[in-house]
Structure formats: C-alpha cells, structure tokens
Amino acid sequence: MIKFLPVFILTTYYSYANIQDKPCASKQIPGESVVCVCNATYCDELQRSIPSKDTFYVYTSSEGGLRFRKQAGIFATRSDELRKFHLVLDPKKTYQKIQGFGGSVTDAAGINWKSLTPTLRKSLIDSYYGIRGLEYNMARVPIGGSDFSTHPYAYNELPVNDLHLTNFTLAPEDFQFKLPMIHHIMNTSKVPVDIVATTWSPPPWMKNNNEFTGFSRLRTEYYQTYSDYHVKFLQKYKSEGVSIWGITTTNEPTDGVFNLVQFNSLGWTSAEMGEWIVNNLGPTIRNSEFKDLKILTCDDQRYTIPTWFAGLTNEYPEVLQYIDGIGVHFYGDKVSPAHYLDMVTNKYPDKFILATEACEGAYPWETSVILGSWNRAKSYITDIIEDLNHNIVGWIDWNLCLDSEGGPNWAKNFVDSPIIVFADRQEFYKQPMYYALGHISKFIPRQSYRIAVETSEGSDNSVAFVTPRNTTVIVLYNE
Ligand SMILES: *[C@@H]1O[C@H](CO)[C@@H](O)[C@H](O)[C@H]1NC(C)=O
Ligand SMILES: *[C@@H]1O[C@H](CO)[C@@H](O)[C@H](O)[C@H]1NC(C)=O
Ligand SMILES: *[C@@H]1O[C@H](CO)[C@@H](O)[C@H](O)[C@H]1NC(C)=O
Ligand SMILES: *[C@@H]1O[C@H](CO)[C@@H](O)[C@H](O)[C@H]1NC(C)=O
C-alpha cells in the first residue's frame, strides 16, 4: 500500500438531498430495471454538491432502482477499522486531461425533440446539458445527412460535378431540427460546448459509384472540392452562430470499403486518406479562418486504429502535422484496449483519443430499444471506465434521443438511446444508460486530470480524477 496519507475511513454516512433535487419518477419495466419518466410537470433533477474538506458525497445508481441516490459522509482516521474493501489513490501519478462528454444532434434526435412541447424540450436539454442535468459539454453533428435522417442527402447535390460548390446551402433539416437544438444546448450549458462535425457521405457526384451508400471512393478530381465542402459547412454554421470545435475525416471510412452497412458512407483506405489530408484537407483548414479547428482521423472502430495509423503515415508522414487526434467508435470494443488504444498514446503522445460514437442495439440481431435495460447501462459504464483508463479525453454518445422504435432512420438501422421520446403521450423516459453516462459526465468536468487508483478488487472497475475545483472524483463499478 502507498504510504502517503494516514488511513482515512468514512465514519458517518447519511442520506442527503438538496432542497432542489427531484428524485426519479420511476417506472418498473417487467424483467428489466426502472426508467425515469419525465412529463409536462415533472422531471428528475440533481444538484451536484461540492464537499468541504474531509467530507464526501456518494451517488449511487443500481439495478434495483436507485438513481443518483445521494449520501454524505465525513472522513476520519481510524486505522483500527480497515475494511475488507479498500481503495488507494495516488495523486502524484497523473494521466490525461478531460475534454468532455456529450451526445449527438442527429436529424432523428432533432425530430423527436421537436415533437415535444416547449416545456418538455427544455426539460430534455436541461436533463443533458443543464446544471441540474448531466452537465454534458460536447456534441457531435453530422455534416448533411446520416442514416438517422428521414432520407439520404448531402449539401450541393445539384448541380452535379460542381467543382467549386457554387450552390452550397444548408438543408431544411439544419434549420428545422439541428440548429434549433444546438442553439438551445448552447444556451443551456454553463461552459462552452465543443462540437465535433462529421460527414457520412458527400453528394453522390463526388463519388465513383454515384450513390450515397455501397462500395465507393472519392473521385480524385474532387479531393480539393471535398476539403472545401468542409470549410463551406464551417462557414455556414458559423454564420448561424455555431462554431465547430473539431471535424473528423469522414465517418467510419471502412464502411464504404467493405460495404457492410446500408447507409450513407464514403470508402477510404488509410493510404488514400493520408494523401487527401496532406495535399488537401490539412493545408485547406490550416490556411483558412478555421486554422485552430481540431482534425480527428480514423472515426472508426477500435480494431482499425493500428493499421489505420500505419497506412496513413507510411507514405505520408506529414499527416502528423495536420491531425490533432483520433476518433474511435464503440462497436468493436471487445478487442483489447491495451493493444489498440495504448499504441496511439505510446507512439504518438501528442495525439489525443476521443470516443466519438456509441450506442446499444446496433447489431442486426439485437433488439433496437430495450426499455429499462440494466445490461446496457453496464455495457456503457464498463466501456467508459475502460476507455478513460486508456487515456481517452472524452466520450460522445450517439443520438441524444430516439422514438420507441429507435428511429427515425431511413436505412432502418434502428438503435437504442439513453432518452426515448413518446410524442403521443408527451413524455420521455430516461433509460439506465442515461445514468451510466451521468455518473461520468456530471462529476468529471473539462480539464480534470486522471490519477492512479487501485481497489482491493483490481483497477478495472474504477477510475479517478482531480477536478479543477480541487475535488477528487472516483467512479466505481460494482458488478
Ligand atoms: C407527471 O408526472 C408526475 C410525477 O410522476 C405525476 O404525479 C403526474 O401525474 C404526471 N402528469 C401527467 C399529466 O401524467
Ligand atoms: C441548388 O440547390 C437547390 C437545393 O438546395 C436546388 O433546388 C437547385 O436546383 C440547385 N440549383 C442548381 C442551379 O442546380
Ligand atoms: C438563447 O439566448 C439568447 C440570448 O438570451 C436568446 O436571444 C435566444 O432566443 C436563445 N435561443 C434559444 C434557442 O433559446
Ligand atoms: C487548487 O489547488 C491548486 C494547488 O494547490 C491551487 O493553486 C488552486 O488555486 C486551487 N484551485 C481552486 C479552485 O481551489
């Protein structure tokens, strides 16, 4: 055991709630855990309390139905009473700094959000970005359409072969759904919201198959046009009052190489992308008004990372001058983080890793939406703790909300979401996954840094941070 402190043991341990806190209006789902119901007059809220010296708060969620149950206690030195379970923190062993946590403003999220009354819309955004919600501080937005749209689309679809993008305008979906939701989010958050933007597919005419999906590559004559496409998007969003923090270099580039999905994609090999970044995207962004934009590459499954990096840098090592980090998706997270994530932080210590997309129910054999699923909350919390223990700087969830089918999605690729909206009843349900995310996002603000923690049960079930408020946060998962 590390000898840097007297042994502190909690002595007093009592239930505690702020007058402003509102508990979960729980609804038991048969065979599952509970969901928390929000309606026109009620939605659960939690005020995060900052403990004074030698005191602490404990927040607990459980399969049995606790949701952020708050307890308070006082530390005291009673080394005679060492419990069986203990944990050891080493604040001198420090790791990555946190950028943030958030969810995605897809058309589907915006459509469901808009189907609610203004009161419930506010409650939904407060639930995620508010000071009494999960205190999210990041978001991801598709550039044009994704599968979570009612139809496939891109900007400047017409005229075709328009090298200089003379007809680049935002889509009706931007004005009706995405921008209003983002504006509401920006108004709600107490800190700047870092937004990551991603293209799924450019207009079909830029691609060699002239389709939104299927096997495809960017036509080489449009390498520069596709870079300009990103700058035009950044300008349009800026003129609508939304500044973008980062872009990724295309969503899941291997989708369009192996054609495993039925939705909007653009295929890239890493070597082709290296060429595009070095000759087009990198210089275009760095010489534009958006020179400080973060450029994240990969934006694909964990298992693709080592080969992606090798392919990018083999012929085009200058890629490393242009990229700030890599985005990683959740769906292949069964592979070892030690090999697939640590290779980035070990080999390229100045590049960060951000988890850019995650959802449950994504595989064809899985049920899209399972109300009250505790297993899905477990999957989220264990994945986030694992990622954080392997130096990721943030974690962005997929659709902020969906309907009870897990859509809308034009390609019928329905999935689950931490918030499910019932427009007919004017209610939404907060799933167990919502609280799993909250145990992380609410307590680990931007600029927190990770410190070493070990429990008597090993180190896989916990992660610890020192926050800019000089508090220590420990997230423990007890299966
Ligand atoms: C809204 O939820 C609260 C708390 O569960 C409940 O008391 C109230 O009856 C609900 N209102 C409606 C209109 O369903
Ligand atoms: C420009 O784009 C709009 C759709 O945004 C389309 O209706 C119009 O026909 C396009 N103009 C030309 C000249 O292709
Ligand atoms: C955001 O706040 C500004 C300034 O208070 C206000 O003018 C605007 O209407 C708000 N927008 C939304 C979407 O709430
Ligand atoms: C946190 O601690 C550091 C070092 O002890 C100190 O410089 C800083 O002012 C503290 N910050 C707050 C918010 O208390």
Coordinates of C-alpha atoms and ligand atoms in Angstrom, one line a residue:
M1 CA 0.0 0.0 0.0
I2 CA 1.2 3.5 -0.8
K3 CA 2.1 5.4 2.4
F4 CA 1.2 9.0 1.6
L5 CA -1.7 9.6 3.9
P6 CA -3.0 8.4 7.2
V7 CA -5.7 5.8 6.5
F8 CA -9.0 7.6 6.2
I9 CA -12.1 5.7 6.8
L10 CA -15.6 7.1 6.4
T11 CA -17.4 7.2 9.7
T12 CA -20.6 9.0 9.2
Y13 CA -22.8 8.1 6.3
Y14 CA -26.2 9.6 6.0
S15 CA -28.7 10.3 3.2
Y16 CA -28.6 13.7 1.9
A17 CA -30.5 15.7 -0.6
N18 CA -30.6 19.3 -1.7
I19 CA -33.9 21.0 -1.4
Q20 CA -33.8 21.5 -5.2
D21 CA -33.2 17.8 -6.0
K22 CA -36.0 15.9 -7.6
P23 CA -35.9 12.1 -7.5
C24 CA -36.6 9.8 -10.4
A25 CA -40.3 9.2 -11.1
S26 CA -39.6 5.6 -11.6
K27 CA -41.5 3.1 -13.7
Q28 CA -40.6 -0.6 -13.3
I29 CA -40.2 -2.3 -16.6
P30 CA -41.1 -6.0 -16.2
G31 CA -38.0 -8.2 -16.4
E32 CA -35.7 -5.1 -16.6
S33 CA -34.7 -2.3 -14.3
V34 CA -36.6 1.1 -14.0
V35 CA -36.9 4.0 -16.3
C36 CA -37.4 7.6 -15.0
V37 CA -40.4 9.3 -16.5
C38 CA -40.4 13.0 -17.4
N39 CA -43.7 14.8 -18.4
A40 CA -45.0 18.3 -18.6
T41 CA -44.9 18.8 -14.9
Y42 CA -42.1 16.6 -13.6
C43 CA -38.6 15.5 -14.4
D44 CA -35.9 14.3 -12.1
E45 CA -33.0 16.7 -11.3
L46 CA -29.8 16.6 -9.3
Q47 CA -27.7 19.4 -8.0
R48 CA -24.1 18.4 -7.7
S49 CA -22.7 19.4 -4.3
I50 CA -19.1 20.3 -3.7
P51 CA -17.9 18.6 -0.5
S52 CA -15.9 20.7 2.1
K53 CA -12.6 19.5 3.4
D54 CA -12.7 16.0 4.9
T55 CA -16.2 15.3 3.7
F56 CA -17.5 13.4 0.7
Y57 CA -20.7 12.6 -1.2
V58 CA -21.6 9.3 -2.7
Y59 CA -24.0 9.0 -5.6
T60 CA -25.4 5.5 -6.3
S61 CA -27.4 4.0 -9.1
S62 CA -28.4 0.3 -9.1
E63 CA -30.3 -2.3 -10.9
G64 CA -32.8 -2.4 -8.1
G65 CA -33.8 1.2 -9.0
L66 CA -31.6 3.7 -7.2
R67 CA -30.8 6.7 -9.5
F68 CA -28.2 9.1 -8.2
R69 CA -29.1 8.4 -4.6
K70 CA -27.1 10.9 -2.7
Q71 CA -25.3 10.3 0.6
A72 CA -22.8 12.3 2.6
G73 CA -20.1 11.4 5.0
I74 CA -17.0 12.6 6.9
F75 CA -13.5 11.1 6.7
A76 CA -11.8 10.2 10.0
T77 CA -8.6 8.4 10.9
R78 CA -9.5 5.1 12.3
S79 CA -6.8 2.7 11.1
D80 CA -8.1 0.0 13.5
E81 CA -11.1 -0.5 11.3
L82 CA -9.6 -1.2 7.9
R83 CA -12.4 -2.7 5.9
K84 CA -12.1 -5.6 3.6
F85 CA -12.7 -3.4 0.6
H86 CA -10.3 -0.5 0.2
L87 CA -9.0 1.8 -2.5
V88 CA -5.8 3.6 -2.8
L89 CA -5.4 6.8 -4.8
D90 CA -2.0 8.1 -6.0
P91 CA -2.5 11.8 -6.9
K92 CA 1.2 12.0 -7.9
K93 CA 0.6 9.5 -10.8
T94 CA -1.2 11.7 -13.3
Y95 CA -2.6 10.9 -16.8
Q96 CA -4.8 12.6 -19.5
K97 CA -6.8 15.8 -19.2
I98 CA -10.5 15.6 -20.0
Q99 CA -12.1 17.5 -22.9
G100 CA -15.7 16.4 -22.2
F101 CA -18.7 14.2 -22.6
G102 CA -21.8 14.6 -24.7
G103 CA -24.3 13.2 -27.3
S104 CA -25.2 13.7 -30.9
V105 CA -27.6 16.1 -32.6
T106 CA -28.8 14.0 -35.5
D107 CA -31.9 14.7 -37.5
A108 CA -33.6 11.9 -35.7
A109 CA -32.7 13.4 -32.3
G110 CA -34.0 16.8 -33.5
I111 CA -37.2 15.4 -34.9
N112 CA -38.0 13.6 -31.6
W113 CA -37.1 16.7 -29.6
K114 CA -39.3 18.9 -31.8
S115 CA -42.2 16.6 -31.3
L116 CA -42.3 17.7 -27.6
T117 CA -44.0 20.8 -26.2
P118 CA -41.6 23.7 -25.4
T119 CA -41.7 22.8 -21.7
L120 CA -40.5 19.2 -22.4
R121 CA -38.0 20.3 -25.0
K122 CA -36.4 22.5 -22.3
S123 CA -36.5 19.6 -19.8
L124 CA -34.8 17.3 -22.2
I125 CA -32.0 19.7 -22.9
D126 CA -31.7 20.6 -19.2
S127 CA -31.5 16.9 -18.5
Y128 CA -28.4 16.6 -20.6
Y129 CA -26.7 20.0 -20.6
G130 CA -28.1 21.8 -17.6
I131 CA -26.5 22.4 -14.2
R132 CA -29.2 20.0 -12.7
G133 CA -28.8 17.5 -15.5
L134 CA -25.7 15.6 -16.7
E135 CA -23.7 18.7 -17.4
Y136 CA -22.7 17.5 -20.9
N137 CA -20.2 19.8 -22.6
M138 CA -19.7 18.2 -26.0
A139 CA -21.9 17.3 -29.0
R140 CA -21.4 15.7 -32.4
V141 CA -23.3 16.8 -35.5
P142 CA -23.5 15.2 -39.0
I143 CA -22.4 17.4 -41.9
G144 CA -25.5 16.8 -44.1
G145 CA -27.5 13.6 -43.5
S146 CA -26.7 10.3 -41.8
D147 CA -28.8 7.1 -41.6
F148 CA -30.6 8.9 -38.7
S149 CA -32.4 11.1 -41.2
T150 CA -35.7 10.6 -43.0
H151 CA -33.9 10.4 -46.4
P152 CA -30.3 10.4 -47.6
Y153 CA -29.0 13.8 -48.5
A154 CA -25.9 16.0 -48.7
Y155 CA -25.2 19.7 -49.5
N156 CA -24.7 20.9 -53.0
E157 CA -26.3 17.8 -54.6
L158 CA -27.1 20.0 -57.6
P159 CA -25.7 21.0 -59.9
V160 CA -23.6 17.8 -60.3
N161 CA -19.9 17.9 -60.9
D162 CA -19.8 21.4 -59.3
L163 CA -16.1 21.6 -58.7
H164 CA -16.4 25.0 -56.9
L165 CA -19.6 24.2 -54.9
T166 CA -21.5 27.2 -56.3
N167 CA -24.8 26.0 -54.8
F168 CA -23.8 25.1 -51.2
T169 CA -26.7 25.8 -48.9
L170 CA -27.7 24.2 -45.6
A171 CA -30.6 21.8 -45.7
P172 CA -34.2 22.2 -44.3
E173 CA -33.2 19.7 -41.6
D174 CA -30.5 22.1 -40.3
F175 CA -33.0 25.0 -39.9
Q176 CA -35.9 22.9 -38.6
F177 CA -34.0 20.4 -36.3
K178 CA -30.3 20.6 -35.8
L179 CA -29.6 24.3 -35.4
P180 CA -32.5 25.0 -33.1
M181 CA -31.4 22.0 -30.9
I182 CA -27.8 23.2 -30.9
H183 CA -28.8 26.8 -30.1
H184 CA -30.9 25.5 -27.2
I185 CA -27.9 23.4 -26.0
M186 CA -25.5 26.3 -26.2
N187 CA -27.9 28.5 -24.2
T188 CA -28.3 25.8 -21.5
S189 CA -24.7 24.8 -20.9
K190 CA -22.7 26.9 -18.4
V191 CA -19.5 26.1 -20.3
P192 CA -18.6 26.2 -24.0
V193 CA -20.0 23.2 -25.8
D194 CA -17.3 21.6 -28.0
I195 CA -18.9 20.4 -31.2
V196 CA -17.5 17.7 -33.5
A197 CA -18.8 17.6 -37.0
T198 CA -18.6 14.7 -39.4
T199 CA -19.5 13.9 -43.0
W200 CA -21.1 10.5 -43.7
S201 CA -21.4 10.9 -47.4
P202 CA -20.6 13.8 -49.7
P203 CA -23.0 14.4 -52.7
P204 CA -23.0 11.3 -54.8
W205 CA -21.4 13.1 -57.8
M206 CA -18.1 13.3 -55.8
K207 CA -18.0 9.5 -55.6
N208 CA -17.1 6.9 -58.1
N209 CA -20.3 4.9 -57.5
N210 CA -22.6 7.9 -57.7
E211 CA -24.6 6.6 -54.7
F212 CA -25.0 7.5 -51.0
T213 CA -24.1 4.0 -49.9
G214 CA -22.3 0.9 -51.2
F215 CA -18.6 0.4 -52.3
S216 CA -17.2 3.8 -53.0
R217 CA -14.2 6.1 -53.2
L218 CA -13.9 9.9 -53.6
R219 CA -13.1 10.7 -57.2
T220 CA -9.6 12.1 -57.2
E221 CA -10.7 15.2 -59.2
Y222 CA -12.8 16.1 -56.2
Y223 CA -10.2 15.7 -53.4
Q224 CA -10.0 19.5 -53.1
T225 CA -13.7 20.0 -53.5
Y226 CA -14.4 17.7 -50.6
S227 CA -12.0 19.7 -48.4
D228 CA -13.8 22.9 -49.5
Y229 CA -17.1 21.2 -48.7
H230 CA -16.0 21.1 -45.0
V231 CA -14.9 24.7 -45.0
K232 CA -18.2 25.8 -46.5
F233 CA -20.1 23.9 -43.8
L234 CA -18.0 25.5 -41.1
Q235 CA -18.8 29.0 -42.6
K236 CA -22.5 28.3 -42.8
Y237 CA -22.7 27.1 -39.3
K238 CA -20.6 30.0 -38.1
S239 CA -23.0 32.4 -39.8
E240 CA -25.8 30.7 -37.8
G241 CA -23.9 31.4 -34.6
V242 CA -22.5 27.9 -34.2
S243 CA -18.7 27.5 -34.1
I244 CA -17.4 24.0 -34.6
W245 CA -14.5 22.7 -32.3
G246 CA -13.4 19.8 -34.4
I247 CA -14.1 17.7 -37.5
T248 CA -13.4 14.0 -38.3
T249 CA -12.1 13.0 -41.6
T250 CA -15.3 11.0 -42.7
N251 CA -17.5 8.7 -40.6
E252 CA -16.3 5.1 -40.5
P253 CA -14.3 5.1 -43.7
T254 CA -14.1 1.3 -43.8
D255 CA -17.9 1.1 -44.2
G256 CA -17.5 2.1 -47.8
V257 CA -14.6 -0.2 -48.4
F258 CA -16.2 -3.4 -47.1
N259 CA -19.8 -2.4 -47.7
L260 CA -21.1 -3.9 -44.5
V261 CA -23.7 -1.2 -43.9
Q262 CA -26.7 0.0 -45.9
F263 CA -26.4 3.7 -45.0
N264 CA -24.5 6.9 -46.1
S265 CA -20.8 6.2 -46.3
L266 CA -17.6 7.1 -48.2
G267 CA -14.9 4.5 -48.5
W268 CA -11.3 5.4 -47.9
T269 CA -8.2 3.3 -47.4
S270 CA -5.8 4.9 -45.0
A271 CA -3.2 5.5 -47.7
E272 CA -5.7 7.4 -49.8
M273 CA -6.8 9.4 -46.8
G274 CA -3.1 10.2 -45.9
E275 CA -2.8 11.7 -49.4
W276 CA -6.0 13.7 -49.1
I277 CA -5.1 15.1 -45.6
V278 CA -1.6 16.1 -46.7
N279 CA -2.4 17.5 -50.1
N280 CA -5.9 18.9 -49.5
L281 CA -7.7 18.9 -46.2
G282 CA -4.8 19.8 -43.9
P283 CA -3.5 22.8 -45.8
T284 CA -7.1 24.0 -46.6
I285 CA -8.1 24.0 -43.0
R286 CA -4.8 25.4 -41.6
N287 CA -4.8 28.2 -44.2
S288 CA -8.5 29.1 -43.5
E289 CA -10.2 31.2 -40.9
F290 CA -10.6 27.8 -39.1
K291 CA -7.0 27.1 -38.6
D292 CA -7.4 26.1 -34.9
L293 CA -10.0 23.5 -35.7
K294 CA -9.2 20.1 -34.3
I295 CA -8.8 17.5 -37.0
L296 CA -9.6 13.9 -35.9
T297 CA -8.9 11.0 -38.1
C298 CA -10.0 7.3 -38.1
D299 CA -13.5 7.9 -36.6
D300 CA -13.9 4.1 -36.9
Q301 CA -13.8 1.0 -34.7
R302 CA -11.1 0.4 -32.1
Y303 CA -9.6 -2.6 -34.1
T304 CA -8.9 -0.4 -37.1
I305 CA -6.6 2.0 -35.3
P306 CA -3.1 0.5 -35.6
T307 CA -3.4 -0.4 -39.3
W308 CA -5.1 3.0 -39.9
F309 CA -2.1 4.8 -38.5
A310 CA 0.4 2.6 -40.3
G311 CA -1.4 3.2 -43.6
L312 CA -1.7 7.0 -43.0
T313 CA 1.9 7.6 -42.1
N314 CA 3.8 5.1 -44.3
E315 CA 3.7 7.2 -47.4
Y316 CA 2.5 10.5 -45.9
P317 CA 4.3 11.0 -42.6
E318 CA 3.4 14.8 -42.8
V319 CA -0.2 13.7 -41.9
L320 CA 1.1 14.0 -38.3
Q321 CA 1.5 17.8 -38.7
Y322 CA -2.2 18.2 -39.5
I323 CA -4.1 15.8 -37.2
D324 CA -4.7 16.5 -33.6
G325 CA -6.1 13.2 -32.6
I326 CA -8.3 10.3 -33.5
G327 CA -11.9 9.4 -33.1
V328 CA -12.9 5.9 -32.0
H329 CA -16.3 4.2 -32.2
F330 CA -17.7 1.8 -29.6
Y331 CA -19.0 -1.1 -31.7
G332 CA -15.7 -3.1 -31.8
D333 CA -14.7 -2.5 -28.2
K334 CA -14.4 -6.2 -27.4
V335 CA -10.7 -6.0 -28.6
S336 CA -8.0 -5.3 -26.1
P337 CA -7.6 -1.6 -25.3
A338 CA -4.0 -2.3 -24.2
H339 CA -3.1 -3.0 -27.8
Y340 CA -5.4 -0.9 -29.8
L341 CA -5.6 2.3 -27.8
D342 CA -2.3 2.4 -26.0
M343 CA -0.4 2.2 -29.2
V344 CA -1.6 5.8 -30.0
T345 CA -0.7 7.3 -26.7
N346 CA 2.6 5.4 -26.5
K347 CA 3.7 6.1 -30.1
Y348 CA 2.1 9.5 -30.7
P349 CA 2.0 11.1 -27.2
D350 CA 0.8 14.5 -28.7
K351 CA -2.3 13.0 -30.3
F352 CA -5.4 12.5 -28.3
I353 CA -8.1 9.9 -28.5
L354 CA -11.8 10.9 -28.3
A355 CA -14.6 8.3 -28.3
T356 CA -16.9 9.8 -31.0
E357 CA -19.9 7.4 -31.2
A358 CA -21.6 4.7 -29.2
C359 CA -25.0 3.1 -28.9
E360 CA -26.5 -0.2 -27.9
G361 CA -28.8 -2.3 -30.1
A362 CA -26.7 -1.6 -33.2
Y363 CA -26.2 -5.1 -34.4
P364 CA -28.9 -6.6 -36.7
W365 CA -29.6 -9.5 -34.3
E366 CA -30.1 -7.1 -31.3
T367 CA -33.4 -5.6 -30.2
S368 CA -33.2 -1.9 -31.0
V369 CA -34.8 -0.4 -28.0
I370 CA -35.0 -2.2 -24.7
L371 CA -36.7 0.0 -22.1
G372 CA -35.2 -0.2 -18.6
S373 CA -32.2 -2.4 -19.7
W374 CA -29.6 -2.5 -16.9
N375 CA -27.3 -4.6 -19.1
R376 CA -27.0 -1.8 -21.5
A377 CA -26.1 0.6 -18.6
K378 CA -23.4 -1.9 -17.5
S379 CA -22.1 -2.1 -21.0
Y380 CA -21.8 1.8 -21.1
I381 CA -20.2 2.3 -17.7
T382 CA -17.7 -0.5 -18.2
D383 CA -16.7 0.7 -21.6
I384 CA -16.3 4.3 -20.5
I385 CA -14.2 3.4 -17.5
E386 CA -12.1 1.2 -19.7
D387 CA -11.6 3.9 -22.3
L388 CA -10.8 6.5 -19.6
N389 CA -8.2 4.1 -18.1
H390 CA -6.6 4.0 -21.5
N391 CA -6.3 7.8 -21.9
I392 CA -9.3 8.8 -23.9
V393 CA -10.1 12.5 -23.3
G394 CA -13.9 12.3 -23.8
W395 CA -16.8 10.2 -24.8
I396 CA -19.6 11.3 -27.1
D397 CA -22.8 9.2 -27.2
W398 CA -24.8 8.7 -30.4
N399 CA -28.5 10.1 -30.8
L400 CA -29.5 12.3 -27.8
C401 CA -33.0 10.9 -28.1
L402 CA -35.0 8.5 -30.3
D403 CA -38.5 7.2 -30.6
S404 CA -39.7 3.9 -29.2
E405 CA -38.8 2.1 -32.4
G406 CA -35.2 3.5 -32.2
G407 CA -35.6 5.9 -35.1
P408 CA -36.4 7.6 -37.4
N409 CA -33.7 6.1 -39.6
W410 CA -34.1 5.9 -43.4
A411 CA -32.0 2.8 -43.7
K412 CA -34.0 1.1 -40.9
N413 CA -30.8 0.9 -38.8
F414 CA -32.8 1.4 -35.5
V415 CA -30.8 1.5 -32.2
D416 CA -31.3 2.4 -28.5
S417 CA -30.8 5.8 -26.9
P418 CA -30.4 7.0 -23.2
I419 CA -33.7 9.0 -23.8
I420 CA -36.7 7.6 -25.5
V421 CA -39.4 10.0 -26.6
F422 CA -43.2 9.3 -26.6
A423 CA -44.7 12.1 -28.6
D424 CA -48.3 10.8 -28.4
R425 CA -48.2 10.8 -24.6
Q426 CA -45.9 13.9 -24.3
E427 CA -43.4 12.0 -22.1
F428 CA -39.9 10.9 -22.3
Y429 CA -38.1 8.0 -20.5
K430 CA -34.6 8.3 -19.1
Q431 CA -33.0 4.8 -19.6
P432 CA -30.5 3.3 -17.2
M433 CA -27.8 4.2 -19.8
Y434 CA -28.6 7.9 -19.2
Y435 CA -27.5 7.5 -15.5
A436 CA -24.4 5.4 -16.5
L437 CA -23.3 8.4 -18.7
G438 CA -24.2 10.8 -15.9
H439 CA -22.0 9.1 -13.3
I440 CA -19.2 10.2 -15.5
S441 CA -20.2 13.4 -17.2
K442 CA -21.7 15.2 -14.2
F443 CA -18.7 14.7 -12.0
I444 CA -15.7 14.9 -14.3
P445 CA -15.6 18.5 -15.7
R446 CA -13.4 19.6 -18.6
Q447 CA -9.7 20.0 -17.5
S448 CA -10.0 17.3 -14.8
Y449 CA -7.0 15.0 -14.9
R450 CA -6.9 11.3 -14.2
I451 CA -4.9 10.0 -11.3
A452 CA -4.0 6.4 -10.3
V453 CA -6.5 4.4 -8.3
E454 CA -6.5 0.8 -7.3
T455 CA -9.1 -1.0 -5.3
S456 CA -8.8 -4.3 -3.5
E457 CA -10.7 -5.7 -6.4
G458 CA -8.2 -4.5 -9.0
S459 CA -8.2 -1.4 -11.2
D460 CA -10.6 -2.3 -14.0
N461 CA -13.7 -1.3 -12.1
S462 CA -12.8 2.2 -11.2
V463 CA -11.3 5.4 -12.4
A464 CA -10.3 8.6 -10.5
F465 CA -9.8 12.2 -11.3
V466 CA -8.8 15.5 -9.7
T467 CA -11.1 18.3 -10.9
P468 CA -10.3 22.0 -11.5
R469 CA -12.3 22.5 -8.3
N470 CA -9.7 20.5 -6.4
T471 CA -12.1 17.8 -5.5
T472 CA -11.3 14.1 -6.1
V473 CA -13.9 12.1 -8.1
I474 CA -13.9 8.3 -8.0
V475 CA -16.2 6.3 -10.2
L476 CA -16.6 2.8 -9.0
Y477 CA -18.5 0.0 -10.8
N478 CA -19.6 -3.0 -8.7
E479 CA -20.9 -5.8 -10.7
Ligands
LIG1 C1 -46.4 13.7 -14.4 O1 -45.5 13.0 -13.5 C2 -45.8 13.2 -12.2 C3 -44.7 12.5 -11.4 O2 -44.6 11.2 -11.7 C4 -47.2 12.7 -11.9 O3 -47.5 12.9 -10.5 C5 -48.2 13.4 -12.8 O4 -49.5 12.9 -12.6 C6 -47.8 13.3 -14.2 N1 -48.7 14.1 -15.0 C7 -49.3 13.6 -16.1 C8 -50.1 14.6 -16.8 O5 -49.2 12.5 -16.4
LIG2 C1 -29.3 24.4 -55.9 O1 -29.7 23.6 -54.8 C2 -31.2 23.6 -54.6 C3 -31.4 22.7 -53.4 O2 -30.7 23.1 -52.3 C4 -31.8 23.0 -55.8 O3 -33.2 23.1 -55.6 C5 -31.5 23.9 -57.0 O4 -32.0 23.3 -58.2 C6 -29.9 23.9 -57.2 N1 -29.6 24.9 -58.2 C7 -28.9 24.5 -59.3 C8 -28.6 25.5 -60.3 O5 -28.6 23.3 -59.6
LIG3 C1 -30.6 31.9 -26.5 O1 -30.3 33.1 -25.7 C2 -30.4 34.3 -26.4 C3 -30.0 35.4 -25.5 O2 -30.5 35.3 -24.2 C4 -31.8 34.5 -27.0 O3 -31.9 35.6 -27.7 C5 -32.2 33.3 -27.8 O4 -33.5 33.4 -28.2 C6 -32.0 32.0 -27.1 N1 -32.2 30.9 -28.0 C7 -32.7 29.8 -27.7 C8 -32.8 28.7 -28.7 O5 -33.1 29.5 -26.5
LIG4 C1 -6.4 24.1 -6.5 O1 -5.1 23.8 -5.9 C2 -4.1 24.4 -6.6 C3 -2.8 23.9 -6.0 O2 -2.9 23.7 -4.6 C4 -4.3 26.0 -6.4 O3 -3.2 26.6 -7.0 C5 -5.6 26.4 -7.0 O4 -5.9 27.7 -6.7 C6 -6.7 25.5 -6.4 N1 -8.0 25.8 -7.1 C7 -9.1 26.0 -6.6 C8 -10.3 26.3 -7.5 O5 -9.3 25.9 -5.4

